[in-house]
Short mmCIF file of C-alpha atoms in Angstrom, two decimals:
data_model
loop_
_atom_site.label_atom_id
_atom_site.label_comp_id
_atom_site.label_asym_id
_atom_site.label_seq_id
_atom_site.Cartn_x
_atom_site.Cartn_y
_atom_site.Cartn_z
CA MET A 1 13.89 -27.46 94.33
CA SER A 2 13.99 -29.85 96.84
CA GLU A 3 12.86 -29.05 100.62
CA ARG A 4 16.99 -29.14 101.33
CA GLN A 5 17.59 -26.26 99.02
CA ARG A 6 14.50 -24.39 100.08
CA VAL A 7 15.38 -24.48 103.81
CA ARG A 8 18.84 -23.25 102.59
CA LEU A 9 17.50 -20.65 100.35
CA PHE A 10 15.15 -19.21 103.11
CA GLN A 11 17.47 -19.30 106.23
CA PRO A 12 17.21 -16.42 108.35
CA GLY A 13 19.89 -13.82 107.22
CA VAL A 14 22.41 -12.63 110.41
CA VAL A 15 21.20 -8.66 109.46
CA GLU A 16 17.78 -7.77 108.77
CA GLN A 17 17.44 -7.34 105.02
CA ARG A 18 15.52 -4.03 103.92
CA SER A 19 14.36 -3.62 100.19
CA ALA A 20 15.40 -0.32 97.82
CA SER A 21 11.86 0.61 99.39
CA GLY A 22 12.91 0.47 102.68
CA GLN A 23 10.67 -2.20 103.91
CA PRO A 24 11.89 -5.50 105.74
CA ASP A 25 11.51 -9.22 104.51
CA LEU A 26 10.14 -11.65 106.08
CA ASP A 27 13.59 -13.20 107.03
CA SER A 28 13.71 -13.28 110.72
CA PRO A 29 11.69 -14.94 113.56
CA GLU A 30 10.89 -11.05 114.83
CA GLN A 31 9.78 -9.87 111.13
CA ILE A 32 7.36 -12.54 111.09
CA ASP A 33 6.04 -12.08 114.62
CA ARG A 34 5.28 -8.67 113.53
CA MET A 35 3.72 -9.57 110.26
CA VAL A 36 1.15 -11.67 112.37
CA SER A 37 0.89 -9.06 114.66
CA LEU A 38 -0.32 -6.59 111.74
CA PHE A 39 -2.38 -9.26 109.80
CA TYR A 40 -4.34 -9.96 113.00
CA ARG A 41 -5.18 -6.33 113.70
CA ARG A 42 -6.34 -6.25 110.40
CA ILE A 43 -8.61 -9.29 110.66
CA LEU A 44 -9.91 -8.33 114.14
CA GLU A 45 -11.14 -4.81 112.24
CA ASP A 46 -12.81 -6.68 109.57
CA PRO A 47 -16.65 -6.88 109.33
CA LEU A 48 -16.51 -10.15 107.65
CA LEU A 49 -13.52 -11.91 109.55
CA ALA A 50 -13.52 -10.28 113.03
CA PRO A 51 -16.80 -12.31 114.06
CA VAL A 52 -15.60 -15.52 112.65
CA PHE A 53 -12.44 -15.41 115.04
CA LEU A 54 -14.13 -13.57 117.86
CA GLU A 55 -17.49 -15.45 118.07
CA VAL A 56 -17.18 -18.35 116.12
CA ALA A 57 -13.64 -19.26 116.82
CA ARG A 58 -13.39 -17.87 119.97
CA ILE A 59 -9.58 -17.34 119.53
CA ASP A 60 -7.25 -16.31 122.54
CA LEU A 61 -4.92 -13.75 121.09
CA ASP A 62 -2.26 -14.56 123.64
CA GLU A 63 -2.38 -18.04 122.73
CA HIS A 64 -3.28 -17.90 118.78
CA LEU A 65 -0.52 -15.56 117.80
CA PRO A 66 2.54 -17.70 118.78
CA LEU A 67 1.10 -20.21 117.11
CA ILE A 68 0.21 -18.51 113.51
CA ALA A 69 3.85 -17.35 113.88
CA ALA A 70 5.44 -20.34 114.34
CA PHE A 71 3.30 -21.88 111.61
CA TRP A 72 4.89 -19.07 109.43
CA LYS A 73 8.46 -19.43 110.90
CA LYS A 74 8.03 -23.08 109.75
CA LEU A 75 7.15 -22.35 106.19
CA LEU A 76 9.80 -19.42 105.57
CA LEU A 77 12.36 -20.13 107.79
CA GLY A 78 12.54 -23.74 108.42
CA ASP A 79 11.66 -23.68 112.07
CA ASP A 80 10.71 -27.15 113.34
CA ARG A 81 8.76 -26.14 116.30
CA TYR A 82 5.11 -25.91 114.69
CA ASN A 83 3.63 -29.22 114.47
CA ARG A 84 -0.09 -29.08 114.76
CA HIS A 85 -2.78 -29.88 112.00
CA MET A 86 -4.42 -26.68 111.06
CA MET A 87 -6.96 -28.27 108.96
CA ALA A 88 -8.69 -29.72 112.13
CA LYS A 89 -9.02 -26.46 113.78
CA HIS A 90 -10.69 -25.26 110.56
CA ARG A 91 -12.91 -28.05 110.26
CA ALA A 92 -14.10 -27.14 113.87
CA VAL A 93 -14.55 -23.43 112.91
CA ASP A 94 -16.49 -24.56 109.66
CA ASP A 95 -18.89 -26.99 111.62
CA LYS A 96 -20.30 -24.05 113.72
CA MET A 97 -20.44 -21.53 110.60
CA PRO A 98 -19.62 -22.62 107.01
CA LEU A 99 -16.71 -20.56 106.00
CA THR A 100 -17.19 -19.74 102.34
CA GLY A 101 -15.69 -17.99 99.43
CA ALA A 102 -15.95 -14.67 100.78
CA HIS A 103 -14.11 -15.28 103.60
CA HIS A 104 -11.68 -17.17 102.06
CA GLU A 105 -10.92 -14.36 99.33
CA ARG A 106 -11.52 -11.80 102.32
CA TRP A 107 -8.45 -13.48 104.36
CA LEU A 108 -6.01 -13.49 101.22
CA ALA A 109 -7.06 -10.27 100.29
CA LEU A 110 -6.35 -8.74 104.01
CA PHE A 111 -2.87 -11.11 104.19
CA MET A 112 -1.86 -9.52 100.68
CA ALA A 113 -2.37 -5.90 101.45
CA ASN A 114 -0.64 -6.80 104.79
CA LEU A 115 2.40 -7.74 103.14
CA ASP A 116 1.98 -5.18 100.10
CA GLN A 117 2.17 -2.43 102.80
CA ASN A 118 4.80 -3.41 105.60
CA PHE A 119 7.30 -6.17 103.73
CA GLU A 120 8.95 -6.63 100.59
CA GLY A 121 11.54 -9.29 99.47
CA PRO A 122 12.29 -13.07 98.85
CA TYR A 123 10.90 -14.35 101.95
CA THR A 124 7.86 -12.07 101.57
CA ASP A 125 7.30 -13.45 98.01
CA ARG A 126 7.48 -16.90 99.22
CA ALA A 127 4.96 -16.04 101.75
CA ARG A 128 2.41 -14.69 98.94
CA GLN A 129 2.94 -17.88 97.01
CA LEU A 130 2.46 -19.81 100.09
CA ALA A 131 -0.62 -17.58 101.47
CA ALA A 132 -2.29 -18.41 98.03
CA ARG A 133 -1.86 -22.23 97.91
CA ILE A 134 -3.04 -22.53 101.69
CA ILE A 135 -6.17 -20.55 101.34
CA ASP A 136 -6.80 -22.38 97.87
CA ASN A 137 -6.16 -26.02 99.56
CA LEU A 138 -8.21 -24.93 102.64
CA TYR A 139 -10.94 -23.81 100.93
CA GLU A 140 -11.20 -26.91 98.87
CA GLN A 141 -10.96 -29.18 101.42
CA LEU A 142 -13.89 -27.75 103.59
CA SER A 143 -16.04 -27.45 100.20
CA GLN A 144 -15.92 -31.21 99.47
CA ARG A 145 -17.09 -31.65 103.36
CA ARG A 146 -20.53 -30.34 102.34
#
């Protein structure tokens, strides 16, 4: 599928789409914002990941959440406002505290659980695929540095 076809396929709907289960899809900026917010609640309650985000990376949620939402809006909706290089940020965190397979697996498990419990539809399916690919690439890139 070409990039043009992908963008056309994953354009936000005018009306929020809900599945037969009543769960919304990630087909709008508002639902992506909600997904990111719910996901970070999980992360910041997780005993393995919370210290990475709060103590090592020292994220400022007011600054970080809109960036992460913009990242997902770019991937799912074709929004072009995100233009950062995520690897540089993750390398900096990895330099302070090596991110292990356990960190990556836990991140993916929390991400998938968030989607499974709150969203459903083709955009959500795409987010699952992208998240798995992203975390695999991130782990591979960081592992190669050691």
